[in-house]
CSV table of C-alpha atoms and ligand atoms in Angstrom, one decimal:
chain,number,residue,atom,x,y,z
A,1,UNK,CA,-32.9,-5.5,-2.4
A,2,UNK,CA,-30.8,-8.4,-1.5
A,3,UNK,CA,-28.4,-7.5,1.4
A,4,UNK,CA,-25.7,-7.5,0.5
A,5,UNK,CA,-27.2,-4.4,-2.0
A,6,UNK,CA,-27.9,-2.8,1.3
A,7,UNK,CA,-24.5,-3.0,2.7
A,8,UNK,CA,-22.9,-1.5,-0.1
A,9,UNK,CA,-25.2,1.1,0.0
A,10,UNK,CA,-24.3,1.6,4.1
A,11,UNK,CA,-21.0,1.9,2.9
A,12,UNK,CA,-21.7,4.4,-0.1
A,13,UNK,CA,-23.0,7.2,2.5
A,14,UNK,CA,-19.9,6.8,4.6
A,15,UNK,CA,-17.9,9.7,3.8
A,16,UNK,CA,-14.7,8.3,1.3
A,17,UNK,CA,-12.2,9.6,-1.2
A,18,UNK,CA,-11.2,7.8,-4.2
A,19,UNK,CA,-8.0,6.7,-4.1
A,20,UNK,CA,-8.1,2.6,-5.6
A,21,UNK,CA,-9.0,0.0,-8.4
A,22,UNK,CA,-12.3,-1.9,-7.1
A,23,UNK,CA,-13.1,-4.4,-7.1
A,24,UNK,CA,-9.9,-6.5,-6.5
A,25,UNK,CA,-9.5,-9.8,-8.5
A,26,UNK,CA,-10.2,-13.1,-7.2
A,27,UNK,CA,-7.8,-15.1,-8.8
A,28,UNK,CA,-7.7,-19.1,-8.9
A,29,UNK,CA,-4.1,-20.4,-8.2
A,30,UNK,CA,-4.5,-24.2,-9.7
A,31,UNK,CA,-0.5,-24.6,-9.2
A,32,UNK,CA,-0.6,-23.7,-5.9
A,33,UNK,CA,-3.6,-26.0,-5.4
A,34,UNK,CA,-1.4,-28.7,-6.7
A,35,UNK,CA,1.4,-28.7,-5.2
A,36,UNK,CA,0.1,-28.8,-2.0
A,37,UNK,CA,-2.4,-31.3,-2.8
A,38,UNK,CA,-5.8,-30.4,-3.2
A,39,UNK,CA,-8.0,-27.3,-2.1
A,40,UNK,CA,-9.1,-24.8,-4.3
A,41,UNK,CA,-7.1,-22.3,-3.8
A,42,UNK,CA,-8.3,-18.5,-5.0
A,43,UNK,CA,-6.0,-15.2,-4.0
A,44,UNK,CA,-7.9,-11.9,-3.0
A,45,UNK,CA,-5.6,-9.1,-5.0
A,46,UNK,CA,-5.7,-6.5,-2.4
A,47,UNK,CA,-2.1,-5.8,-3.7
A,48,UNK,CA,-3.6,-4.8,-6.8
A,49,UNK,CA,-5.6,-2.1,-5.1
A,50,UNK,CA,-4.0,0.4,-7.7
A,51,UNK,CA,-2.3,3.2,-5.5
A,52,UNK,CA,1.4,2.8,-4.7
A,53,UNK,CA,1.7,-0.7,-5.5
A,54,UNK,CA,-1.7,-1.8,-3.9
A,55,UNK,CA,-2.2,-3.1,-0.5
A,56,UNK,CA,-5.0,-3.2,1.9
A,57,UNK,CA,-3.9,0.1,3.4
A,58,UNK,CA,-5.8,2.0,-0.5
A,59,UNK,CA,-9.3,0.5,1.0
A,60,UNK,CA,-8.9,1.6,4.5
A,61,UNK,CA,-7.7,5.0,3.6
A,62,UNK,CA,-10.7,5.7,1.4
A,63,UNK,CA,-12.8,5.8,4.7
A,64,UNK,CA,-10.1,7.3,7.3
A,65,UNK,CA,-8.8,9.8,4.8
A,66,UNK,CA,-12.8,10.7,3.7
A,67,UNK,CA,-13.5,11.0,7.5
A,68,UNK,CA,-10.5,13.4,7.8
A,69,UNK,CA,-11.7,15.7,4.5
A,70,UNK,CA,-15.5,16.0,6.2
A,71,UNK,CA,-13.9,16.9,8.6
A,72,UNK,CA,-12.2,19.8,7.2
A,73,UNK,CA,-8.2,18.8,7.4
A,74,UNK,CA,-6.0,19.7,5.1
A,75,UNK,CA,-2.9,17.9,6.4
A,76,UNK,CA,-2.7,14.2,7.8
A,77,UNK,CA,-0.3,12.8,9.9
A,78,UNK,CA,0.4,9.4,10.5
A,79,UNK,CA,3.1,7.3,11.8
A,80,UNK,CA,4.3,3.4,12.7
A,81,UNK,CA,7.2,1.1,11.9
A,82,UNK,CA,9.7,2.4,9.8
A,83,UNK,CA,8.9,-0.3,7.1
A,84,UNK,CA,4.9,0.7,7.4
A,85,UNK,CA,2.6,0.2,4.2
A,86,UNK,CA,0.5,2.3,5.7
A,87,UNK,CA,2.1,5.0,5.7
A,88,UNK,CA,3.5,4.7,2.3
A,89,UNK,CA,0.3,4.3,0.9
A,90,UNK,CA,-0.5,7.5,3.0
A,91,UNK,CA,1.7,9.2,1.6
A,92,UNK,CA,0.9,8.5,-1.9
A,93,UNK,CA,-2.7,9.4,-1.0
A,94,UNK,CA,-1.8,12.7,0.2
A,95,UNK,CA,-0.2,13.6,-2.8
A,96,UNK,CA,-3.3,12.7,-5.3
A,97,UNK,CA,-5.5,14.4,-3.1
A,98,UNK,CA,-3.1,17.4,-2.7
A,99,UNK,CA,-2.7,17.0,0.9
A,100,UNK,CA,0.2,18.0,3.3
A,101,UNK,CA,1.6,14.3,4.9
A,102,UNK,CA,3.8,14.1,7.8
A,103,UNK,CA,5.3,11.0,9.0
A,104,UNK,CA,6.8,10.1,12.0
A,105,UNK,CA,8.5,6.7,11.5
A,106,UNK,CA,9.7,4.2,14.9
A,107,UNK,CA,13.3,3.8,14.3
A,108,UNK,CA,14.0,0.7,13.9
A,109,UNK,CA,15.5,-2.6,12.7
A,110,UNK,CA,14.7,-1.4,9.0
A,111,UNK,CA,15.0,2.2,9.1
A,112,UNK,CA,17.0,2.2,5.8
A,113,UNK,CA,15.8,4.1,3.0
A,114,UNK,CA,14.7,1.3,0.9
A,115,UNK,CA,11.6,-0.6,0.1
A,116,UNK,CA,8.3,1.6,1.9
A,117,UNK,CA,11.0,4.4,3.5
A,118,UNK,CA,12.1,5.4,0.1
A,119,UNK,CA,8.6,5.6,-1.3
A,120,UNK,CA,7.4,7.7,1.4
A,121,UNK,CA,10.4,10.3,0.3
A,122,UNK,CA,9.8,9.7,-3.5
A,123,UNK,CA,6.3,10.8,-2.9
A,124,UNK,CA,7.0,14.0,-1.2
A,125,UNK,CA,6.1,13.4,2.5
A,126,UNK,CA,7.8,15.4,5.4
A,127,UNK,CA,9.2,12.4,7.1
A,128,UNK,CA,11.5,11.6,10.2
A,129,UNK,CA,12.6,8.9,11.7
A,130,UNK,CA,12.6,9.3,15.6
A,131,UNK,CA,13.7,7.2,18.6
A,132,UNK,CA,10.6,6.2,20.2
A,133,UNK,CA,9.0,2.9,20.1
A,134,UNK,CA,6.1,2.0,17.2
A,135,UNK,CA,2.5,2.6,19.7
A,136,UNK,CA,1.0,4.8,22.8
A,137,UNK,CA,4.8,6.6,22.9
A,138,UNK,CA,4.6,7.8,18.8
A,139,UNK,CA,1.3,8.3,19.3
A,140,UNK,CA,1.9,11.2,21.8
A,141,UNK,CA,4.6,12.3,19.3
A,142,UNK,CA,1.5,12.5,16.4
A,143,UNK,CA,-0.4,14.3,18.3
A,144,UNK,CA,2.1,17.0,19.4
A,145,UNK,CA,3.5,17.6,16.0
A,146,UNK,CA,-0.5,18.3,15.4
A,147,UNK,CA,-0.4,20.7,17.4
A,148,UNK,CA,2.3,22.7,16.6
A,149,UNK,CA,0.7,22.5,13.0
A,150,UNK,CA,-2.2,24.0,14.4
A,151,UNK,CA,-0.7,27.1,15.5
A,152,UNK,CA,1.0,27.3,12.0
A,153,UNK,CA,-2.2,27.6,10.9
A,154,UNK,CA,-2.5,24.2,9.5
A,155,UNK,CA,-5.5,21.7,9.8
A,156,UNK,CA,-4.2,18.0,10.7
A,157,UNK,CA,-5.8,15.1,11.5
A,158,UNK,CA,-3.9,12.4,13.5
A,159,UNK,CA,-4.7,8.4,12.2
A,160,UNK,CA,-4.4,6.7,15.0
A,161,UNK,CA,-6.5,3.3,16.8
A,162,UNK,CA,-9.0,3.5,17.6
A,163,UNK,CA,-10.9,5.6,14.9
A,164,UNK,CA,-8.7,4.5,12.3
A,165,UNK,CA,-9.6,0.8,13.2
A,166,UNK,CA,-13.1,0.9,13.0
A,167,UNK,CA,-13.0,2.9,9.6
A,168,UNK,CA,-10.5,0.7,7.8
A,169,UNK,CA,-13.3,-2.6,9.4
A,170,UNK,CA,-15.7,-0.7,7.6
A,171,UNK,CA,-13.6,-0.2,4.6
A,172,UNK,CA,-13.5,-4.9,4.9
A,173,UNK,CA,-16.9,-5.2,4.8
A,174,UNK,CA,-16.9,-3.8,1.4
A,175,UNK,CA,-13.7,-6.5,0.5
A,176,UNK,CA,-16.0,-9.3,1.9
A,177,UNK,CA,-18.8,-7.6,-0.5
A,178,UNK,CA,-17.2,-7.8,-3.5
A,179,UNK,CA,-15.6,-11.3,-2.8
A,180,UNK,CA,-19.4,-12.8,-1.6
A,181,UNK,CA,-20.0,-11.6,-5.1
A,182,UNK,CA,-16.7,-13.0,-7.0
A,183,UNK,CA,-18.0,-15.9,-5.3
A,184,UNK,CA,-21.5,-16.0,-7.4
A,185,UNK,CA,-19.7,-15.2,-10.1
A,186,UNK,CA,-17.2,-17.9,-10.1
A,187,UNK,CA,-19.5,-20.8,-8.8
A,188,UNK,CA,-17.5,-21.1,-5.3
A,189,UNK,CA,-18.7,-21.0,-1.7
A,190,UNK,CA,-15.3,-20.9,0.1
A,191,UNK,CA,-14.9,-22.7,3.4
A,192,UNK,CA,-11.8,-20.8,4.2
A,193,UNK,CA,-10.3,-17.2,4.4
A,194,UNK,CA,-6.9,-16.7,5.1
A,195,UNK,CA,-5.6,-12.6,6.3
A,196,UNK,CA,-2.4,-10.6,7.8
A,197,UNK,CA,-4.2,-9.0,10.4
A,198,UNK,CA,-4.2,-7.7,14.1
A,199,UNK,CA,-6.7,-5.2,13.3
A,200,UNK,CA,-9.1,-3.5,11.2
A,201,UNK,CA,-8.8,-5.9,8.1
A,202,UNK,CA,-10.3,-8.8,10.3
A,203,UNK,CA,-12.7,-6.8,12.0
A,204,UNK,CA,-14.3,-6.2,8.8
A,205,UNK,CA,-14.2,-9.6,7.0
A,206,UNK,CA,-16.0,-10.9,10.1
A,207,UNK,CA,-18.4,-8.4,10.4
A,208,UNK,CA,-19.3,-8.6,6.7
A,209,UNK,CA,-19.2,-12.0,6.5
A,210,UNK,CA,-21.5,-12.4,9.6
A,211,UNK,CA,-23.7,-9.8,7.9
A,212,UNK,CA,-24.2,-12.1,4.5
A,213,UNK,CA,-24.7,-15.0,6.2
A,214,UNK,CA,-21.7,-16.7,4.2
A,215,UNK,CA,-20.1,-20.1,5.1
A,216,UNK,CA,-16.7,-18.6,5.1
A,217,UNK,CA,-14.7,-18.4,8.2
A,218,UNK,CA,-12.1,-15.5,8.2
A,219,UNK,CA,-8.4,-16.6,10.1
A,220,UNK,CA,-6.5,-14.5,10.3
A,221,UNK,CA,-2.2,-14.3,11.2
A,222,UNK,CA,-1.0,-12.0,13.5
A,223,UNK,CA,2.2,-10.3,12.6
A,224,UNK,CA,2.9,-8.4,15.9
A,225,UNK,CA,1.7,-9.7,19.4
A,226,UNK,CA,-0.9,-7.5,21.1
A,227,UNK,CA,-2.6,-8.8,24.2
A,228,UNK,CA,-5.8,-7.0,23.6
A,229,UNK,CA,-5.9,-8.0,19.9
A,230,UNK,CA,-9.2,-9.7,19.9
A,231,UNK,CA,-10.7,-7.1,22.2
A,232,UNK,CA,-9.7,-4.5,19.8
A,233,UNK,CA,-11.0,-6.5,16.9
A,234,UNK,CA,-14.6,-7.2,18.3
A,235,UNK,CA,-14.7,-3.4,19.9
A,236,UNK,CA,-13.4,-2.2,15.9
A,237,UNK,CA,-16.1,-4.6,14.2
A,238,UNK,CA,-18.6,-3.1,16.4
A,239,UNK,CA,-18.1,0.3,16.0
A,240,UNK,CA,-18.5,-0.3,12.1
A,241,UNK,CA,-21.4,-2.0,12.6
A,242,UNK,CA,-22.7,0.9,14.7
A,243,UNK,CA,-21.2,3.4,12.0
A,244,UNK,CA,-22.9,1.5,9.1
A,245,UNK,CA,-26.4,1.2,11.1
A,246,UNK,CA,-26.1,-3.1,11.0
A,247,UNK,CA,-27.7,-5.1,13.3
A,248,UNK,CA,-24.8,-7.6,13.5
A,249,UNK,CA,-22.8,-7.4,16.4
A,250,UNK,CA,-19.7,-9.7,16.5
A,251,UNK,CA,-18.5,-11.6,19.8
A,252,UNK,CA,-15.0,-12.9,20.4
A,253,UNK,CA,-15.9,-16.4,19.6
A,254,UNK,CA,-16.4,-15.5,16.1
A,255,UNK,CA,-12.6,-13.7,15.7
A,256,UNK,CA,-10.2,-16.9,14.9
A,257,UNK,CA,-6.4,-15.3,15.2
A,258,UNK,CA,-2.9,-17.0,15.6
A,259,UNK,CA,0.3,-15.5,17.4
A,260,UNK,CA,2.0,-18.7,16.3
A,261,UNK,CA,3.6,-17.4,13.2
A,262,UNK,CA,5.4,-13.9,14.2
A,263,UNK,CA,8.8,-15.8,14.9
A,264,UNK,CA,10.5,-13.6,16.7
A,265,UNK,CA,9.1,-10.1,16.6
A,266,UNK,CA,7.1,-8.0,14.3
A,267,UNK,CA,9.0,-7.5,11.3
A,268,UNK,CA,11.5,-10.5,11.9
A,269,UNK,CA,11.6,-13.3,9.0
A,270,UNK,CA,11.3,-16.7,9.6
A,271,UNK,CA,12.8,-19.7,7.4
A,272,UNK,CA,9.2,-21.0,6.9
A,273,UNK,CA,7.9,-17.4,5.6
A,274,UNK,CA,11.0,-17.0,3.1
A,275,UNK,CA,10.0,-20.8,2.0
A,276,UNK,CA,6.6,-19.7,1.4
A,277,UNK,CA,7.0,-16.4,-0.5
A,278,UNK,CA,9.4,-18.2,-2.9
A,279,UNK,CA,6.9,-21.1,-3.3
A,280,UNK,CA,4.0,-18.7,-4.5
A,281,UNK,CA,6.4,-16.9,-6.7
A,282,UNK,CA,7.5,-19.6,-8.2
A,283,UNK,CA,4.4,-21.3,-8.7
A,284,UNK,CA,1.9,-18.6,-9.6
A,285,UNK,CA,4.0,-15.8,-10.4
A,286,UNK,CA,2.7,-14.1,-7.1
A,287,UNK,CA,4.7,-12.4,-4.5
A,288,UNK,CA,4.2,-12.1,-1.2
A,289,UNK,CA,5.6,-9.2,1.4
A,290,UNK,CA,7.9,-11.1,4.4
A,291,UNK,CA,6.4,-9.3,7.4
A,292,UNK,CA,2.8,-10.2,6.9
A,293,UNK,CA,1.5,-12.4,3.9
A,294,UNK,CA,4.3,-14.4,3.7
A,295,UNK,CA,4.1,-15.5,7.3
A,296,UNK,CA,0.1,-15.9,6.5
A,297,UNK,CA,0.6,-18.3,3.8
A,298,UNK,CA,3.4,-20.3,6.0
A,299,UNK,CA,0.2,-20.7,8.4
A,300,UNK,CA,-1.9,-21.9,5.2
A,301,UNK,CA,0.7,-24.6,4.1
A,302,UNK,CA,0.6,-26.2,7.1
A,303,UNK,CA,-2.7,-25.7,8.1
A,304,UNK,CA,-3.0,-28.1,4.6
A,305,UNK,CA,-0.6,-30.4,5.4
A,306,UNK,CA,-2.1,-30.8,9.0
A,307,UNK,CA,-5.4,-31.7,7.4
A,308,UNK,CA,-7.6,-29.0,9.2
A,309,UNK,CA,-8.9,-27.6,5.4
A,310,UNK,CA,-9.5,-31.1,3.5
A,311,UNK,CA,-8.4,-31.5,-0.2
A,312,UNK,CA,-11.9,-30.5,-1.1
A,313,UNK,CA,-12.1,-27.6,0.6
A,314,UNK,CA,-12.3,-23.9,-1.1
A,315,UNK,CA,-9.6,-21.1,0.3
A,316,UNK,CA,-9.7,-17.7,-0.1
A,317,UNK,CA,-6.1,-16.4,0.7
A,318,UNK,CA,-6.2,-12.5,1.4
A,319,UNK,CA,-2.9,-10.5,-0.6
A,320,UNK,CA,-2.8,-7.6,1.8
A,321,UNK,CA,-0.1,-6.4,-0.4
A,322,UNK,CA,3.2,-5.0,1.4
A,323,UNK,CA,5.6,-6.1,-1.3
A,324,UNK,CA,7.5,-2.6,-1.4
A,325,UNK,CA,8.9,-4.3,2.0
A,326,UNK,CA,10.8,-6.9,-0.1
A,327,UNK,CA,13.4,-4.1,-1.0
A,328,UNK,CA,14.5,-3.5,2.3
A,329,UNK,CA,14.7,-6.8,3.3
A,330,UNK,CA,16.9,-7.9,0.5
A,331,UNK,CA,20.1,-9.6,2.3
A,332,UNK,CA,17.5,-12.3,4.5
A,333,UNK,CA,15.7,-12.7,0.9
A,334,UNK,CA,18.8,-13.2,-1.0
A,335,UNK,CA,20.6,-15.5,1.1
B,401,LIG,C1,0.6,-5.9,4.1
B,401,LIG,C2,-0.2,-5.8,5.3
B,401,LIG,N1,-1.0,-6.8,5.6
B,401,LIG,C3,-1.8,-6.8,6.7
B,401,LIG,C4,-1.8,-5.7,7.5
B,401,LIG,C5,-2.7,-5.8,8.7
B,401,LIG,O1,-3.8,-4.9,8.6
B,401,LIG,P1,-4.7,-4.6,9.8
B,401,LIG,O2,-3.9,-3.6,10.7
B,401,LIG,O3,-5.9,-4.0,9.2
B,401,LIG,O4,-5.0,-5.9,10.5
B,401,LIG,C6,-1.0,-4.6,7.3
B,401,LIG,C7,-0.9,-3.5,8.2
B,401,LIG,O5,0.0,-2.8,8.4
B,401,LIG,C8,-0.2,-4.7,6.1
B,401,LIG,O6,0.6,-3.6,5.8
C-alpha cells in the first residue's frame, strides 16, 4: 500500500458525516495562464464542494460535525463574522443532517441580510446578530447559549479553535490527497499552491503534503491578521497528525503565510482584489469571493509578475469558495 492509500485510510476511521461532492476538480485555466504569461495554472474547486454553494467550510465540517455526532449532540452552535461561510455552510449542514443550528453572528460592517446572512435564514438556522467582537468575546457568548441549551434539555456542541482547527487540518490532508492524485492523473508535479487561509486549511495542505513527500509548497494569504497565526497553524497540523497516528510533525519553517494582502481589515476590499476577481471571471468563467480568494489570487498575479514562480512553473490555486459573499458586497463590486 502506497502512502498515500494509508492516509486516506487514517482519514476513513476519523469519525465524519457526509455532507459534499469529493473529490473536487482540478481544473486547468490555459487563459489565465496566458494572460499573465506563462505558468500552468490549475484551480482546486473547493467551491464546488456541493453543499450550499461549495466552499472549503463542506470538507472541514465532515470531520468537526462527525466529531460532534460521536459525541452524542444534537444541536451545534457556531458563530463568527457576520458574512462567515462557515457558518452558512453550517447551517446548511444542520439542516441535511436534521440538526438544531444556532448562530451567533459579530455585528459588523456587513451585517445585512444578503449574500451568507440570508442563507443562513433561508436554511432555517436560529440566528442573531449581537454586539460583540468576532473571537475570545463571541466565543464566551457560544458557550453560554450552550449552556442554557443544556438545561432545555438540548445537547450542543460549541465549534470553536482549537478543536475545530485541527479537525478541519485533518479534513486538508484529504484535499492534498486527492490533488497528489489529480496530479498522477493529469501528468503535473506542481511547484506551487496558492490558499485563503489563517487556519486549518493550511495546516492540512502542509501536513499532507509533508506526509507524500510532494514537491509542492503550500502559501497561503491571510485574510485577517492574527499574531499567533503560525503557531496556531503548526500546533493545528500537529494535532492532526497526532489524531491521524502520522509520524510527520510540521515546524514553523515549513508554514509560508503573507499579511500583506488584507488591505485594511478582514473583510475590507482592496482595488487589486476587485481587479483580480473580474480578471478570473472574465477569463475562465470563475469567480472568486472578495474577502479571501480574491485577495489570494491578487497575491498570485504579482507573485508572477515579480518572477518568484517562472513561466514554467506549475500552480495550483486553491478556490476555497466564499462566493455567497459577493451579494453583500455588491455596491464596492459594482462600482
Ligand atoms: C472562502 C474561505 N476561504 C478561506 C478560509 C480560510 O479557512 P481556514 O480558516 O481554514 O484557514 C475561509 C474561512 O472562513 C473561507 O470562508
Amino acid at each position: 500500500m502506497n502512502t498515500r492509500e494509508r492516509l486516506i485510510q487514517k482519514i476513513a476511521q476519523m469519525p465524519q458525516v457526509h455532507l459534499g461532492h469529493f473529490p473536487t476538480p482540478l481544473e486547468e485555466c490555459p487563459r489565465l495562464s496566458e494572460a499573465l504569461g506563462g505558468p500552468r495554472i490549475f484551480i482546486k474547486r473547493e467551491d464546488c464542494s456541493g453543499l450550499a454553494f461549495g466552499g472549503n467550510k463542506v470538507r472541514q465540517l465532515t470531520f468537526t460535525i462527525g466529531d460532534a455526532v460521536a459525541q452524542g449532540a444534537d444541536t451545534i452552535v457556531h458563530g463568527a463574522a457576520s458574512q462567515s461561510n462557515h457558518c452558512r455552510q453550517t447551517a446548511a449542514a444542520c439542516g441535511k443532517l436534521g440538526l438544531n443550528c444556532y448562530l451567533r453572528l459579530a455585528r459588523d460592517h456587513k451585517s445585512i441580510v444578503q449574500g451568507n446572512l440570508l442563507l443562513d435564514h433561508l436554511a432555517g438556522a436560529d440566528v442573531q446578530v449581537v454586539d460583540v467582537p468576532f473571537g475570545p468575546e463571541l466565543d464566551v457568548v457560544k458557550y453560554e447559549l450552550a449552556e442554557s441549551l443544556k438545561e432545555q434539555g438540548l445537547k450542543p456542541h460549541v465549534i470553536a479553535s482549537p478543536r475545530s482547527t485541527a479537525l478541519a487540518a485533518v479534513a486538508f490532508t484529504w484535499c492534498i490527497a486527492e490533488i497528489h492524485q489529480q496530479q498522477q492523473q493529469l501528468g503535473i508535479d506542481a511547484e506551487h499552491l496558492y490558499t485563503a487561509s489563517a487556519g486549518g486549511t493550511q495546516a492540512g495542505l502542509v501536513l499532507g503534503a509533508k506526509t507524500l513527500g510532494m514537491k509542492l509548497k503550500p502559501f497561503g494569504c491571510a485574510p485577517i491578521h492574527w499574531d499567533d497565526k503560525i503557531e496556531r497553524m503548526r500546533t493545528a497540523a500537529n494535532t492532526a497528525a497526532e489524531l491521524l497516528a502520522l509520524d510527520t510533525r510540521v515546524t514553523d519553517a515549513d508554514i509560508q503565510n503573507t499579511d500583506d494582502y488584507i488591505g485594511k481589515a478582514y473583510g475590507y476590499l482592496t482595488s487589486e482584489c476587485i481587479e483580480a476577481l473580474k480578471f478570473v471571471a472574465n477569463t475562465e468563467g470563475i469567480f472568486l469571493d472578495p474577502v479571501y480568494t480574491a485577495k489570494t489570487m491578487a497575491c498570485l498575479i504579482e507573485h508572477i509578475q515579480q518572477g518568484q514562480i517562472g513561466s514554467d512553473d506549475t500552480v495550483i490555486f486553491l478556490h476555497t469558495g466564499g462566493t455567497p459573499a459577493l451579494f453583500a458586497y455588491h455596491e464596492e463590486l459594482a462600482s
